[in-house]
Tab-separated table of C-alpha atoms in Angstrom:
chain	number	residue	atom	x	y	z
P	29	VAL	CA	3.622	95.959	64.881
P	30	ALA	CA	3.152	93.234	62.253
P	31	GLU	CA	0.312	91.647	64.250
P	32	ARG	CA	-1.475	94.928	64.927
P	33	GLY	CA	-1.214	96.264	61.403
P	34	PRO	CA	1.095	98.397	59.273
P	35	GLY	CA	-0.168	101.656	60.810
P	36	ALA	CA	0.537	100.687	64.415
P	37	ALA	CA	3.968	102.316	64.299
P	38	TYR	CA	2.285	105.702	63.762
P	39	HIS	CA	-0.386	105.256	66.428
P	40	MET	CA	1.701	107.075	69.048
P	41	PHE	CA	1.803	110.204	66.853
P	42	VAL	CA	-2.010	110.254	66.789
P	43	LEU	CA	-2.061	109.690	70.567
P	44	MET	CA	0.376	112.560	71.067
P	45	GLU	CA	-1.727	114.992	69.034
P	46	GLU	CA	-4.887	114.014	70.945
P	47	LEU	CA	-2.982	114.373	74.230
P	48	LEU	CA	-1.863	117.877	73.248
P	49	ASP	CA	-5.474	118.924	72.584
P	50	LYS	CA	-6.587	117.529	75.955
P	51	LEU	CA	-3.748	119.288	77.786
P	52	LYS	CA	-4.750	122.584	76.180
P	53	LEU	CA	-8.336	122.016	77.334
P	54	LEU	CA	-6.998	121.499	80.878
P	55	SER	CA	-4.966	124.774	80.692
P	56	TYR	CA	-1.631	123.084	81.259
P	57	GLU	CA	0.271	126.112	79.991
P	58	GLU	CA	-0.838	128.296	82.914
P	59	GLU	CA	-0.808	125.606	85.633
P	60	VAL	CA	2.301	123.574	84.699
P	61	LEU	CA	4.571	125.300	82.194
P	62	ARG	CA	4.694	128.708	83.840
P	63	ARG	CA	5.057	127.215	87.323
P	64	HIS	CA	8.006	124.996	86.330
P	65	ASN	CA	9.438	127.347	83.666
P	66	MET	CA	9.025	124.868	80.792
P	67	ARG	CA	8.527	125.330	77.091
P	68	PRO	CA	5.127	124.479	75.558
P	69	LEU	CA	4.821	121.247	73.608
P	70	SER	CA	3.282	122.911	70.556
P	71	ARG	CA	6.209	125.221	69.841
P	72	CYS	CA	8.865	123.850	67.483
P	73	PRO	CA	12.490	123.929	68.731
P	74	SER	CA	15.584	125.022	66.883
P	75	PRO	CA	15.849	123.144	63.557
P	76	ALA	CA	18.217	120.226	63.242
P	77	PRO	CA	20.580	119.686	60.287
P	78	PRO	CA	19.064	118.031	57.221
P	79	GLY	CA	19.008	114.306	57.024
P	80	GLY	CA	17.441	113.423	60.370
P	81	GLY	CA	19.726	115.256	62.817
P	82	THR	CA	21.649	113.732	65.706
P	83	GLY	CA	18.733	113.004	67.996
P	84	GLY	CA	19.022	116.260	69.934
P	85	ARG	CA	16.291	118.708	70.803
P	86	GLY	CA	15.696	119.851	67.247
P	87	ARG	CA	14.010	117.679	64.665
P	88	PRO	CA	13.037	119.094	61.283
P	89	TRP	CA	9.881	117.037	60.887
P	90	GLY	CA	8.804	116.142	64.398
P	91	GLY	CA	8.938	119.288	66.491
P	92	ARG	CA	7.667	119.520	70.052
P	93	ARG	CA	4.088	118.603	69.156
P	94	HIS	CA	5.435	115.012	68.902
P	95	TYR	CA	7.510	115.513	72.062
P	96	PHE	CA	6.710	112.186	73.774
P	97	ALA	CA	6.626	110.179	70.509
P	98	LEU	CA	10.269	110.704	69.463
P	99	PRO	CA	13.532	110.467	71.458
P	100	THR	CA	15.151	113.880	71.944
P	101	ASN	CA	16.576	114.235	75.476
P	102	PRO	CA	15.726	111.250	77.761
P	103	GLY	CA	16.426	113.081	81.028
P	104	GLU	CA	14.346	116.120	80.105
P	105	GLN	CA	11.556	113.996	78.627
P	106	PHE	CA	11.372	111.789	81.742
P	107	PHE	CA	11.154	114.844	84.036
P	108	MET	CA	8.447	116.403	81.825
P	109	PHE	CA	6.561	113.076	81.767
P	110	CYS	CA	6.648	112.730	85.578
P	111	THR	CA	5.619	116.382	86.094
P	112	LEU	CA	2.633	116.156	83.711
P	113	ALA	CA	1.566	112.763	85.117
P	114	ALA	CA	1.625	114.066	88.708
P	115	TRP	CA	-0.355	117.176	87.721
P	116	LEU	CA	-2.956	115.130	85.790
P	117	ILE	CA	-3.401	112.691	88.699
P	118	THR	CA	-3.958	115.613	91.063
P	119	LYS	CA	-6.306	117.184	88.491
P	120	ALA	CA	-8.293	113.905	88.398
P	121	GLY	CA	-9.015	114.098	92.136
P	122	HIS	CA	-6.209	111.924	93.543
P	123	PRO	CA	-3.639	113.968	95.518
P	124	PHE	CA	-0.161	113.167	94.214
P	125	GLU	CA	3.143	114.621	95.367
P	126	GLN	CA	5.102	116.480	92.723
P	127	PRO	CA	8.278	114.451	91.871
P	128	GLN	CA	11.647	116.057	92.418
P	129	GLU	CA	14.799	115.788	90.354
P	130	TYR	CA	16.666	113.482	92.759
P	131	ASP	CA	13.812	111.026	93.503
P	132	ASP	CA	14.065	107.344	92.628
P	133	PRO	CA	12.720	106.836	89.051
P	134	ASN	CA	11.462	103.308	89.805
P	135	ALA	CA	9.438	104.533	92.780
P	136	ILE	CA	7.915	107.392	90.746
P	137	ILE	CA	6.933	105.064	87.886
P	138	SER	CA	5.414	102.473	90.230
P	139	ASN	CA	3.355	105.181	91.968
P	140	ILE	CA	2.084	106.551	88.639
P	141	LEU	CA	1.118	103.058	87.401
P	142	SER	CA	-0.648	102.245	90.664
P	143	GLU	CA	-2.703	105.440	90.318
P	144	LEU	CA	-3.469	104.545	86.693
P	145	ARG	CA	-4.681	101.084	87.786
P	146	SER	CA	-6.859	102.706	90.446
P	147	PHE	CA	-8.731	104.486	87.629
P	148	GLY	CA	-9.468	101.078	86.069
P	149	ARG	CA	-7.045	101.453	83.193
P	150	PRO	CA	-5.159	98.303	82.096
P	151	VAL	CA	-1.360	98.298	82.238
P	152	ASP	CA	0.015	95.494	80.052
P	153	PHE	CA	3.634	96.639	79.717
P	154	PRO	CA	6.661	96.582	82.055
P	155	PRO	CA	7.458	99.765	84.048
P	156	SER	CA	10.907	99.943	82.476
P	157	LYS	CA	9.252	101.167	79.227
P	158	LEU	CA	8.540	104.512	80.935
P	159	LYS	CA	12.116	105.188	82.105
P	160	ALA	CA	13.089	106.713	78.765
P	161	GLY	CA	10.264	109.267	79.016
P	162	TYR	CA	9.028	108.725	75.439
P	163	GLY	CA	7.306	106.090	73.317
P	164	GLU	CA	3.839	104.672	72.849
P	165	GLN	CA	3.563	103.633	76.520
P	166	ALA	CA	4.341	107.161	77.781
P	167	CYS	CA	1.754	108.675	75.390
P	168	TYR	CA	-0.792	106.046	76.488
P	169	VAL	CA	-0.311	106.788	80.205
P	170	LEU	CA	-0.586	110.562	79.783
P	171	ASP	CA	-3.600	110.230	77.459
P	172	CYS	CA	-5.468	108.025	79.972
P	173	LEU	CA	-4.680	110.422	82.827
P	174	ALA	CA	-5.819	113.403	80.723
P	175	GLU	CA	-9.136	111.649	79.989
P	176	GLU	CA	-9.676	110.973	83.704
P	177	ALA	CA	-8.883	114.615	84.501
P	178	LEU	CA	-11.402	115.809	81.887
P	179	LYS	CA	-14.032	113.462	83.330
P	180	TYR	CA	-13.367	114.746	86.848
P	181	THR	CA	-13.653	118.388	85.755
P	182	GLY	CA	-16.989	117.637	84.064
P	183	PHE	CA	-15.862	118.281	80.514
P	184	SER	CA	-17.860	116.607	77.742
P	185	TRP	CA	-17.278	116.520	74.032
P	186	LYS	CA	-20.025	118.152	71.946
P	187	ARG	CA	-20.902	117.968	68.316
P	188	PRO	CA	-19.157	120.608	66.206
P	189	ALA	CA	-21.309	123.555	65.129
P	190	TYR	CA	-20.469	124.323	61.538
P	191	PRO	CA	-21.178	127.898	60.316
P	192	THR	CA	-23.807	128.242	57.655
P	193	GLU	CA	-22.409	129.504	54.409
P	194	GLU	CA	-24.634	131.556	52.123
P	195	LEU	CA	-24.425	130.459	48.542
P	196	GLU	CA	-23.397	133.274	46.261
P	197	GLU	CA	-25.531	133.839	43.231
P	198	GLU	CA	-23.727	132.627	40.206
P	199	GLU	CA	-23.463	135.078	37.446
P	200	ILE	CA	-25.011	133.720	34.293
P	201	THR	CA	-22.520	134.150	31.547
P	202	GLU	CA	-23.813	134.295	28.044
P	203	ASP	CA	-22.293	131.756	25.751
P	204	ASP	CA	-20.991	132.621	22.347
P	205	ALA	CA	-23.451	130.135	20.903
P	206	GLU	CA	-26.378	132.379	21.914
P	207	LEU	CA	-25.497	135.283	19.679
P	208	THR	CA	-28.385	137.049	18.105
P	209	LEU	CA	-28.635	139.647	15.407
P	210	ASN	CA	-29.602	142.327	17.891
P	211	LYS	CA	-26.448	141.658	19.900
P	212	LEU	CA	-24.305	141.827	16.794
P	213	GLU	CA	-25.861	145.171	15.846
P	214	GLU	CA	-25.291	146.486	19.359
P	215	ASP	CA	-21.627	145.412	19.307
P	216	VAL	CA	-21.082	147.066	15.941
P	217	ALA	CA	-22.768	150.231	17.127
P	218	GLU	CA	-20.653	150.289	20.299
P	219	GLU	CA	-17.444	149.839	18.286
P	220	GLU	CA	-18.417	152.681	15.948
P	221	SER	CA	-19.313	154.935	18.844
P	222	ASP	CA	-16.011	154.104	20.566
P	223	ASN	CA	-14.114	155.001	17.441
P	224	GLU	CA	-15.988	158.306	17.000
P	225	GLU	CA	-15.860	159.422	20.618
P	226	ASN	CA	-12.580	161.212	20.268
P	227	PHE	CA	-13.670	163.174	17.164
P	228	ILE	CA	-17.322	164.228	17.739
P	229	ASP	CA	-17.888	167.534	19.438
P	230	LEU	CA	-20.868	168.272	21.700
P	231	ASN	CA	-22.547	170.628	19.215
P	232	VAL	CA	-22.006	168.141	16.419
P	233	LEU	CA	-23.536	165.445	18.609
P	234	LYS	CA	-26.599	167.614	19.253
P	235	ALA	CA	-26.982	168.278	15.559
P	236	GLN	CA	-26.681	164.560	14.778
P	237	THR	CA	-29.236	163.774	17.439
P	238	TYR	CA	-31.647	166.339	15.991
P	239	ARG	CA	-31.163	164.992	12.483
P	240	SER	CA	-31.614	161.413	13.661
P	241	ASP	CA	-34.872	162.383	15.360
P	242	MET	CA	-36.051	164.063	12.209
P	243	ASN	CA	-35.050	161.075	10.089
P	244	ASP	CA	-36.887	158.713	12.502
P	245	SER	CA	-40.025	160.766	12.271
P	246	VAL	CA	-39.718	160.802	8.499
P	247	LYS	CA	-39.095	157.045	8.423
P	248	HIS	CA	-42.093	156.424	10.629
P	249	GLU	CA	-44.212	158.510	8.282
P	250	GLU	CA	-42.793	156.593	5.318
P	251	ILE	CA	-43.611	153.314	6.995
P	252	LEU	CA	-47.102	154.468	7.612
P	253	GLN	CA	-47.376	155.468	3.958
P	254	SER	CA	-45.375	152.668	2.278
P	255	THR	CA	-44.884	152.712	-1.454
P	256	VAL	CA	-42.671	149.498	-1.708
P	257	ASP	CA	-43.952	146.707	-3.840
P	258	ALA	CA	-44.594	143.425	-1.958
P	259	ALA	CA	-43.034	141.239	-4.639
P	260	GLU	CA	-39.797	143.239	-4.603
P	261	TRP	CA	-39.818	143.060	-0.796
P	262	ASN	CA	-40.086	139.252	-0.862
P	263	LEU	CA	-37.286	138.940	-3.431
P	264	GLU	CA	-35.008	141.112	-1.278
P	265	VAL	CA	-35.813	139.012	1.786
P	266	GLU	CA	-35.029	135.769	-0.045
P	267	ARG	CA	-31.735	137.230	-1.282
P	268	VAL	CA	-30.578	138.390	2.175
P	269	LEU	CA	-32.014	135.467	4.180
P	270	PRO	CA	-28.978	133.099	3.823
P	271	GLN	CA	-26.686	135.819	5.146
P	272	LEU	CA	-28.889	136.422	8.197
P	273	LYS	CA	-28.734	132.811	9.457
P	274	VAL	CA	-26.681	132.247	12.650
P	275	THR	CA	-25.251	128.762	13.182
P	276	VAL	CA	-24.966	127.719	16.830
P	277	ARG	CA	-22.274	125.122	17.569
P	278	THR	CA	-22.796	122.691	20.441
P	279	ASP	CA	-20.084	122.887	23.115
P	280	ASN	CA	-19.403	120.328	25.845
P	281	LYS	CA	-18.909	123.193	28.304
P	282	ASP	CA	-22.467	124.355	27.848
P	283	TRP	CA	-24.407	124.324	31.139
P	284	ARG	CA	-27.444	122.790	29.462
P	285	ILE	CA	-25.445	119.665	28.580
P	286	HIS	CA	-24.192	119.490	32.171
P	287	VAL	CA	-27.749	119.746	33.507
P	288	ASP	CA	-28.908	116.924	31.225
P	289	GLN	CA	-26.004	114.766	32.391
P	290	MET	CA	-26.849	115.523	36.027
P	291	HIS	CA	-30.457	114.465	35.450
P	292	GLN	CA	-29.318	111.236	33.800
P	293	HIS	CA	-26.922	110.439	36.666
P	294	LYS	CA	-29.631	111.247	39.208
P	295	ASP	CA	-32.042	108.823	37.546
P	296	GLY	CA	-29.331	106.119	37.479
P	297	ILE	CA	-28.496	106.664	41.160
P	298	GLU	CA	-32.144	106.492	42.195
P	299	SER	CA	-32.696	103.268	40.265
P	300	SER	CA	-29.550	101.706	41.740
P	301	LEU	CA	-30.436	102.929	45.241
P	302	LYS	CA	-33.793	101.169	45.135
P	303	GLU	CA	-32.069	97.852	44.502
P	304	THR	CA	-29.206	98.284	46.969
P	305	ARG	CA	-31.274	99.776	49.823
P	306	GLY	CA	-32.907	96.433	50.502
P	307	TYR	CA	-29.540	94.673	50.679
P	308	LEU	CA	-28.108	97.416	52.894
P	309	ASP	CA	-31.069	97.261	55.285
P	310	LYS	CA	-30.734	93.504	55.511
P	311	LEU	CA	-26.993	93.774	56.130
P	312	HIS	CA	-27.596	96.466	58.760
P	313	ASN	CA	-30.061	94.270	60.609
P	314	GLU	CA	-27.675	91.313	60.556
P	315	ILE	CA	-24.767	93.447	61.800
P	316	SER	CA	-26.890	94.936	64.607
P	317	ARG	CA	-28.009	91.467	65.730
P	318	THR	CA	-24.433	90.209	65.613
P	319	LEU	CA	-23.222	93.175	67.660
P	320	GLU	CA	-25.917	92.560	70.260
P	321	LYS	CA	-24.838	88.923	70.507
P	322	ILE	CA	-21.188	89.945	70.828
P	323	ASN	CA	-21.996	92.472	73.564
P	324	SER	CA	-24.020	89.928	75.518
P	325	ARG	CA	-21.291	87.274	75.176
P	326	GLU	CA	-18.647	89.799	76.162
P	327	LYS	CA	-20.559	90.810	79.291
P	328	TYR	CA	-21.054	87.147	80.205
P	329	ILE	CA	-17.350	86.362	79.700
P	330	ASN	CA	-16.292	89.419	81.705
P	331	ASN	CA	-18.563	88.400	84.574
P	332	GLN	CA	-17.299	84.828	84.510
P	333	LEU	CA	-13.591	85.706	84.217
P	334	GLU	CA	-13.462	88.781	86.439
P	335	HIS	CA	-11.614	87.006	89.274
P	336	LEU	CA	-9.154	85.527	86.770
P	337	VAL	CA	-8.508	89.002	85.338
P	338	GLN	CA	-7.818	90.326	88.834
P	339	GLU	CA	-5.448	87.432	89.489
P	340	TYR	CA	-3.756	88.068	86.162
P	341	ARG	CA	-3.277	91.757	86.992
P	342	SER	CA	-1.850	90.923	90.418
P	343	ALA	CA	0.441	88.332	88.826
P	344	GLN	CA	1.600	90.935	86.294
P	345	ALA	CA	2.330	93.372	89.121
P	346	LEU	CA	4.336	90.705	90.968
P	347	LEU	CA	6.136	89.831	87.748
P	348	SER	CA	7.105	93.456	87.148
P	349	GLU	CA	8.377	93.753	90.727
P	350	ALA	CA	10.347	90.513	90.323
P	351	LYS	CA	11.834	91.818	87.077
P	352	GLU	CA	12.897	95.020	88.809
P	353	LYS	CA	14.515	93.040	91.621
P	354	TYR	CA	16.184	90.793	89.049
P	355	GLN	CA	17.592	93.828	87.259
P	356	GLU	CA	18.900	95.254	90.525
P	357	GLY	CA	20.429	91.874	91.423
P	358	SER	CA	21.922	91.482	87.968
P	359	GLY	CA	23.679	94.817	88.451
P	360	GLY	CA	25.297	93.509	91.666
P	361	VAL	CA	26.246	90.254	89.957
P	362	THR	CA	28.020	92.099	87.149
P	363	GLU	CA	29.983	94.130	89.717
P	364	ARG	CA	31.026	90.975	91.574
P	365	ILE	CA	31.992	89.299	88.297
P	366	ARG	CA	34.257	92.247	87.552
P	367	VAL	CA	35.900	91.984	91.011
P	368	LEU	CA	36.293	88.209	90.518
P	369	SER	CA	38.030	88.765	87.177
P	370	GLU	CA	40.470	91.199	88.801
P	371	ILE	CA	41.225	88.723	91.635
P	372	THR	CA	41.706	85.943	89.078
P	373	GLU	CA	44.238	88.051	87.187
P	374	VAL	CA	46.198	88.704	90.421
P	375	LEU	CA	46.097	84.973	91.260
P	376	GLU	CA	47.425	84.077	87.811
P	377	LYS	CA	50.330	86.458	88.306
P	378	VAL	CA	51.155	84.917	91.729
P	379	LYS	CA	50.975	81.400	90.268
P	380	GLN	CA	53.325	82.393	87.471
P	381	GLU	CA	55.839	83.863	89.920
P	382	THR	CA	55.605	80.733	92.143
P	383	GLU	CA	56.207	78.455	89.171
P	384	GLU	CA	59.252	80.497	88.154
P	385	LYS	CA	60.696	80.281	91.687
P	386	GLY	CA	59.980	76.544	91.948
P	387	SER	CA	61.625	75.862	88.598
P	388	SER	CA	64.652	77.857	89.693
P	389	MET	CA	64.826	75.892	92.992
P	390	THR	CA	64.694	72.445	91.351
P	391	ASP	CA	67.326	73.388	88.795
P	392	GLY	CA	70.898	71.917	89.562
P	393	ALA	CA	72.850	74.631	87.787
P	394	PRO	CA	73.075	76.927	90.844
P	395	LEU	CA	74.356	73.979	92.976
P	396	VAL	CA	77.038	73.228	90.424
P	397	LYS	CA	78.013	76.860	90.420
P	398	ILE	CA	78.157	76.816	94.223
P	399	LYS	CA	80.433	73.699	94.187
P	400	GLN	CA	82.686	75.304	91.617
P	401	ALA	CA	82.856	78.422	93.712
P	402	LEU	CA	83.736	76.360	96.831
P	403	THR	CA	86.462	74.531	94.922
P	404	LYS	CA	87.854	77.803	93.711
P	405	LEU	CA	87.705	79.189	97.249
P	406	LYS	CA	89.595	76.145	98.549
P	407	GLN	CA	92.277	76.597	95.894
P	408	GLU	CA	92.587	80.246	96.693
P	409	THR	CA	92.745	79.394	100.413
P	410	ILE	CA	95.600	76.919	99.778
P	411	GLN	CA	97.450	79.516	97.761
P	412	MET	CA	96.923	82.066	100.494
P	413	ASP	CA	98.218	79.557	103.113
P	414	ILE	CA	101.289	78.937	100.962
P	415	GLN	CA	101.905	82.620	100.561
P	416	ILE	CA	101.409	83.135	104.301
P	417	GLY	CA	103.928	80.314	105.032
P	418	VAL	CA	106.419	81.803	102.649
P	419	MET	CA	105.938	85.212	104.200
P	420	GLU	CA	106.353	83.774	107.741
P	421	HIS	CA	109.461	81.925	106.691
P	422	THR	CA	110.908	85.043	105.088
P	423	LEU	CA	110.051	87.072	108.160
P	424	LEU	CA	111.658	84.450	110.441
P	425	GLN	CA	114.787	84.445	108.349
P	426	SER	CA	114.960	88.198	108.482
P	427	LYS	CA	114.502	88.164	112.252
P	428	LEU	CA	117.193	85.491	112.703
P	429	LYS	CA	119.520	87.374	110.447
P	430	GLU	CA	118.937	90.531	112.347
P	431	LYS	CA	119.499	88.744	115.621
P	432	SER	CA	122.742	87.224	114.368
P	433	ASN	CA	123.884	90.629	113.216
P	434	MET	CA	123.114	92.123	116.602
P	435	THR	CA	124.992	89.324	118.356
P	436	ARG	CA	127.927	89.803	116.109
P	437	ASP	CA	127.943	93.509	116.670
P	438	MET	CA	127.786	92.973	120.395
P	439	HIS	CA	130.776	90.596	120.352
P	440	ALA	CA	132.718	92.993	118.179
P	441	THR	CA	132.112	95.854	120.604
P	442	MET	CA	133.210	93.823	123.606
P	443	ILE	CA	136.455	92.811	121.908
P	444	SER	CA	137.302	96.335	120.913
P	445	GLU	CA	136.845	97.554	124.503
P	446	ALA	CA	139.082	94.783	125.820
P	447	THR	CA	141.814	95.652	123.412
P	448	ILE	CA	141.534	99.314	124.297
P	449	GLY	CA	141.797	98.518	128.045
P	450	ALA	CA	144.943	96.459	127.516
P	451	TYR	CA	146.692	99.306	126.029
């Protein structure tokens, strides 16, 4: 924007307004909006809250007549962009299939740009700029397609026909500086008549009129037969003359002063124009010669570098395709990096568990515990053997004692029977 100028940031708004006029000339409301049930671009949406809004459909200062210049709803804007581009390409004489909602966006954009290149329009931006559905690139593409459609339909711009306006006659207003004695007498007479209107009856008015006529006739006769002395008449005129003078004050708002100023300015402009016309003619001739030279050089350069321009365009197309492939590949790489990070975390956990088991295996404390346990088991075994021996010995003694008792009882029984038999 800094290289192109300070107004380059607002160029897309101008493009959008021109595009809207061209779409209206192509009757897009009947052929596109009604068919796809869309809202027109010239109607403003629901207002957003003050302060810029949240970037939704409503914007207080943009509205839908700057639909493709400002971000509102990327999905809706991209679908509207693709629909209008397909319709304009078809309108320009190149059959183009209407895009659907579930089509690949990259394929749609590449097809639209290829059609735009077929019209001879330069494309010096990456296709990813059109995925958002808004911006200067989107306005540029639609504007170029609308121009091609207008050319194909045979439309041509004509000079505007301005209506002729009839100049109204200006009413000449009398200035206060042009007062005369007659006007003063008329004003006084009108004021007196206004004051007497409410009091004079019709008969009285007739009588006054009759008397005035009679007085006029008498005055006329007196004038015809004057008896006034000329010297007295001159003295009376000299006495009243200072009171009859009317002083006219000059006002800057007087139209005569304005006319004089206009004549003076006209004379100054004509004198200055005579001097500057020669310089302007000379400058015009130099500029026309320079433009002719530039046009001839430009044609020569275009003819000489046409094959290089074609190679540059093909290289740009290959570069855009390579960038798209790179973006697709970068998406797969990020997914694999995520899987690798998960596997690395699992491996770290396994390593930690292995280290814990190895440290526990190399440690001698469990072996010492085992030896102590064996020693304790041996001691307990010896004690058990002793207890078993004691128990066997006790059992043997009890058996022997029982046997001796039985033997003794048997001998006692035999003796008692022998004694009984003797008796």
